[in-house]
Amino acid sequence: MFSNLAAKAALKKVGLPSDTLDSFNKWAKSDSSSSSSSSSNTKPNKLTKSPPAAGSNDGTTTTKWNISIKSLPLTVQPWFTPKPPPIPISAPPKIGDFCPVDSTNRGLSPSLGTGKKVLVVFLRCVGCAFAQKTFTNLRSISRKYGPERIACIAISHSSREATQKWIDLLGGAGGVKVIIDEERALYASWGLGLGSVWYVLNPTSQVAGFKEKGWLGARVAGSLGGRSAAAKNSQGGKGVGGKQQQEEEEETGPTTTMGNKWQEAGAWAVDGRGKIVWGGKALRADDVMELDAGVAALGIA
């Protein structure tokens, strides 16, 4: 898995460092080598919730990996499909629409439709160089105009710890209000779901990824220990309890610590009445969007 050079290069282009893939390969080999060796006609290894089979009637033995996605390194987990958000994904609000304001807008609703002009930015996962550009642009706008003229809000679906570490590495939030939405309910209410393979791995994004030097995912993951707390706690699991915990992890999918590479991004400018005057969904993974155009649409620039 992940040994194909073309696939390895494609993943690196969108933010997964090559040393992560090397460490994953070493991990996979060490995990498989810990199990009993099989004969030449042994069936291939595969992920499973079940323990290794004792043996078949014809004398052959099937070796299976008894692992969960959450036992993978934090930098690998964002490439797996996460569990769906708790609400259906709505259509993205268009210019002229009133912005979504409901119970899912935790921490966001008080800033919308209350007379204040707002720039709302939904980020891709922490460590993404394109998300970094978007956030630093938003921070510059906040510092330039001040909170009295425009409220700048960034939504992150990565964990609070990973998001804070990422922002610290970027030099702080400045005047930007950061809201954590690990369940991606806010994303869903604003029409942002998971992007397609083309959305993430299209040629334009790959070329842009090669040019970027600001990938911080490995540093953020390293500061958190490289693996999720759930994975560390389950490593020593024995008997029925360990198996049950593993099954629960597999059912819920990968950890949300680092966010997800497939999550769509977007940005909107909202006037004092709560009406959308600019914005939409990012066209590709590398689309950082022209936030200054949103400021101009609000009549500030």
XYZ file of C-alpha atoms in Angstrom:
301
model
C 0.000 0.000 0.000
C 1.251 3.491 -0.940
C 4.338 1.951 -2.563
C 3.459 3.113 -6.069
C 5.671 6.103 -6.897
C 2.984 7.917 -8.876
C 0.500 7.673 -6.030
C 3.163 8.699 -3.565
C 4.024 11.781 -5.595
C 0.372 12.728 -6.040
C -0.300 12.580 -2.309
C 2.806 14.633 -1.512
C 1.605 17.329 -3.867
C -1.453 17.948 -1.728
C 0.241 17.961 1.637
C 1.198 14.446 2.706
C 5.012 14.383 3.139
C 6.905 11.457 1.651
C 8.482 10.519 4.973
C 4.982 9.886 6.305
C 4.432 7.290 3.599
C 7.789 5.706 4.394
C 6.880 5.478 8.067
C 3.515 3.989 7.137
C 5.196 1.316 5.016
C 7.558 0.468 7.872
C 4.598 0.287 10.251
C 2.666 -1.995 7.896
C 5.656 -4.313 7.432
C 6.318 -4.528 11.156
C 2.664 -5.253 11.844
C 2.481 -8.026 9.256
C 5.823 -9.535 10.326
C 4.522 -9.907 13.880
C 1.968 -12.438 12.692
C 2.809 -16.048 11.816
C 4.344 -16.675 8.390
C 2.064 -18.270 5.817
C 2.555 -20.687 2.959
C 2.884 -19.675 -0.701
C -0.849 -20.052 -1.330
C -1.856 -17.880 1.644
C -4.608 -15.368 0.962
C -3.556 -11.677 0.986
C -3.596 -9.669 4.196
C -6.477 -7.292 4.714
C -7.964 -5.061 7.377
C -10.495 -6.846 9.541
C -12.371 -6.531 12.794
C -11.846 -10.223 13.482
C -8.765 -11.884 14.999
C -6.609 -14.100 12.718
C -8.269 -17.285 11.570
C -7.050 -20.449 13.265
C -6.656 -22.285 9.978
C -8.699 -23.743 7.181
C -9.666 -27.342 6.562
C -7.124 -27.735 3.758
C -4.237 -26.918 6.053
C -3.628 -23.374 4.863
C -3.580 -20.430 7.235
C -4.986 -16.981 6.469
C -3.196 -14.082 8.141
C -5.235 -10.929 8.723
C -4.324 -7.514 10.093
C -6.240 -6.860 13.274
C -5.867 -3.070 13.195
C -8.049 0.004 13.104
C -7.738 3.173 11.046
C -7.142 5.147 14.209
C -3.917 3.233 14.825
C -2.406 4.864 11.727
C -0.186 7.969 12.030
C -2.082 11.261 12.366
C -0.717 12.460 9.027
C -2.236 9.440 7.237
C -5.708 9.470 8.809
C -6.907 12.645 6.994
C -6.816 10.694 3.710
C -9.544 8.280 4.831
C -13.221 9.120 4.430
C -14.599 10.480 7.724
C -18.004 9.733 9.137
C -20.743 12.008 7.708
C -21.738 15.232 9.468
C -24.705 15.079 11.863
C -26.977 17.009 9.461
C -27.609 16.765 5.700
C -25.370 18.897 3.506
C -27.329 21.918 2.285
C -26.884 23.833 -0.958
C -24.201 26.540 -0.588
C -25.729 29.996 -0.008
C -25.626 32.243 -3.066
C -25.167 35.982 -3.394
C -28.429 37.615 -2.343
C -29.398 34.779 0.018
C -29.586 35.208 3.745
C -26.860 33.188 5.414
C -27.726 30.001 7.322
C -28.601 30.807 10.933
C -29.747 27.870 13.047
C -28.719 25.687 15.946
C -25.808 24.213 13.973
C -24.083 27.601 13.763
C -22.408 27.231 17.127
C -20.440 30.375 17.905
C -21.184 31.845 14.470
C -24.795 33.023 14.659
C -24.174 35.825 17.195
C -21.968 37.562 14.607
C -24.439 37.308 11.712
C -27.304 39.658 10.935
C -26.592 41.935 13.875
C -25.424 44.990 11.971
C -21.781 43.910 11.708
C -20.080 43.057 8.428
C -18.555 39.590 8.532
C -16.047 37.600 6.476
C -16.535 33.862 7.130
C -13.861 31.419 5.963
C -14.135 27.617 6.105
C -10.669 26.045 6.137
C -9.310 22.797 4.791
C -7.365 20.652 7.263
C -4.584 22.083 9.404
C -1.150 21.713 7.868
C -2.488 22.412 4.361
C -0.405 25.141 2.703
C -3.495 26.433 0.881
C -5.412 26.704 4.154
C -2.378 28.499 5.543
C -2.512 31.093 2.760
C -6.229 31.571 3.270
C -5.872 32.031 7.017
C -2.944 34.454 6.818
C -4.831 36.509 4.213
C -7.835 36.637 6.549
C -5.606 37.655 9.441
C -4.083 40.465 7.371
C -7.553 41.778 6.576
C -8.510 41.683 10.249
C -5.393 43.610 11.232
C -5.812 46.122 8.435
C -9.424 47.109 9.090
C -9.938 46.142 12.712
C -12.857 44.328 14.384
C -14.908 47.527 14.474
C -15.204 47.551 10.674
C -15.240 43.837 9.866
C -15.479 40.621 11.878
C -13.155 37.941 10.478
C -14.112 34.369 11.378
C -12.271 31.143 10.501
C -13.950 27.738 10.852
C -11.713 24.701 11.417
C -12.882 21.069 11.404
C -9.600 19.885 12.930
C -9.335 19.383 16.675
C -8.920 22.342 18.992
C -5.420 21.189 19.975
C -4.213 20.711 16.388
C -5.801 23.974 15.237
C -4.221 25.933 18.078
C -0.773 24.425 17.405
C -1.129 25.238 13.705
C -2.125 28.839 14.446
C 0.777 29.173 16.877
C 3.166 28.041 14.138
C 1.650 30.706 11.865
C 2.277 33.449 14.422
C -1.102 33.648 16.131
C -4.690 34.383 15.171
C -4.416 38.164 15.267
C -7.955 39.521 15.297
C -9.483 36.420 13.699
C -12.123 34.536 15.687
C -11.547 30.786 15.340
C -14.460 28.350 15.687
C -13.893 24.585 15.990
C -16.381 22.369 14.137
C -15.043 18.813 14.329
C -18.450 17.328 13.507
C -18.532 19.518 10.345
C -22.124 20.580 11.088
C -21.295 24.192 10.213
C -19.640 23.045 7.000
C -22.721 21.024 6.086
C -25.150 23.874 6.809
C -23.122 26.105 4.451
C -23.079 23.475 1.701
C -19.545 22.143 2.168
C -19.132 18.382 2.003
C -16.343 16.108 0.818
C -14.644 16.900 -2.478
C -14.052 14.423 -5.275
C -10.700 12.955 -6.290
C -10.581 15.608 -9.024
C -11.225 18.355 -6.457
C -8.110 17.329 -4.526
C -5.775 15.675 -7.046
C -6.485 17.655 -10.227
C -3.392 18.761 -12.207
C -3.754 22.427 -11.211
C -3.754 21.612 -7.511
C -0.853 19.197 -7.933
C 1.301 21.790 -9.695
C 0.395 24.402 -7.067
C 1.241 21.899 -4.340
C 4.709 21.303 -5.766
C 5.408 25.032 -5.564
C 4.325 25.405 -1.949
C 6.841 25.108 0.879
C 4.549 25.825 3.815
C 3.167 22.379 4.657
C 2.926 22.169 8.452
C 1.008 18.927 8.908
C 3.998 16.860 10.047
C 5.011 19.497 12.607
C 1.496 19.721 14.006
C 1.177 15.927 14.190
C 4.620 15.674 15.792
C 3.629 18.130 18.505
C 0.642 15.920 19.302
C 2.716 12.755 19.497
C 2.039 11.499 15.965
C -0.926 9.320 16.895
C -4.366 9.891 18.315
C -4.991 9.421 22.013
C -7.571 6.756 21.188
C -4.980 4.776 19.244
C -2.444 4.991 22.069
C -5.008 3.894 24.628
C -6.083 0.941 22.506
C -2.586 -0.370 21.802
C -2.506 -2.184 25.109
C -6.076 -3.446 24.829
C -6.459 -7.135 25.616
C -9.249 -9.641 25.323
C -12.852 -8.652 24.719
C -12.407 -5.050 25.861
C -9.587 -4.356 23.403
C -11.522 -5.933 20.521
C -14.676 -3.968 21.333
C -12.784 -0.679 21.447
C -11.157 -1.447 18.102
C -14.527 -2.203 16.512
C -15.933 1.070 17.822
C -12.996 2.955 16.313
C -13.504 1.311 12.930
C -17.198 2.145 12.965
C -16.588 5.843 13.685
C -13.800 6.121 11.126
C -10.513 8.017 11.344
C -9.866 10.546 14.067
C -10.743 14.167 13.366
C -7.566 15.413 15.039
C -5.941 16.728 11.861
C -9.140 17.278 9.903
C -9.673 15.679 6.511
C -7.968 16.179 3.137
C -11.239 15.704 1.245
C -13.191 18.409 3.075
C -14.295 21.268 0.839
C -13.407 24.847 1.742
C -15.273 28.094 1.128
C -15.621 31.734 2.081
C -18.491 34.225 2.262
C -18.924 37.951 2.949
C -22.052 38.754 4.964
C -23.471 42.259 5.370
C -25.047 43.697 8.521
C -28.473 42.283 7.626
C -27.119 38.740 7.332
C -27.255 38.711 3.521
C -24.542 37.116 1.377
C -22.825 39.707 -0.839
C -19.857 37.635 -2.025
C -18.371 34.162 -1.883
C -19.010 30.499 -2.416
C -17.317 27.118 -2.401
C -13.607 26.863 -3.272
C -13.243 25.507 -6.802
C -10.299 23.223 -6.015
C -8.132 22.213 -3.086
C -5.610 24.933 -3.971
C -8.226 27.693 -4.387
C -7.436 30.191 -1.601
C -10.178 32.551 -2.856
C -9.824 36.316 -3.229
C -10.824 37.494 0.218
C -10.085 41.120 -0.704
C -12.936 40.866 -3.198
C -15.216 39.964 -0.303
C -14.027 43.015 1.624
C -14.735 45.200 -1.410
C -18.228 43.698 -1.764
C -18.904 44.757 1.823
C -18.026 48.340 0.891
C -15.011 48.459 3.176
C -12.011 48.553 0.817
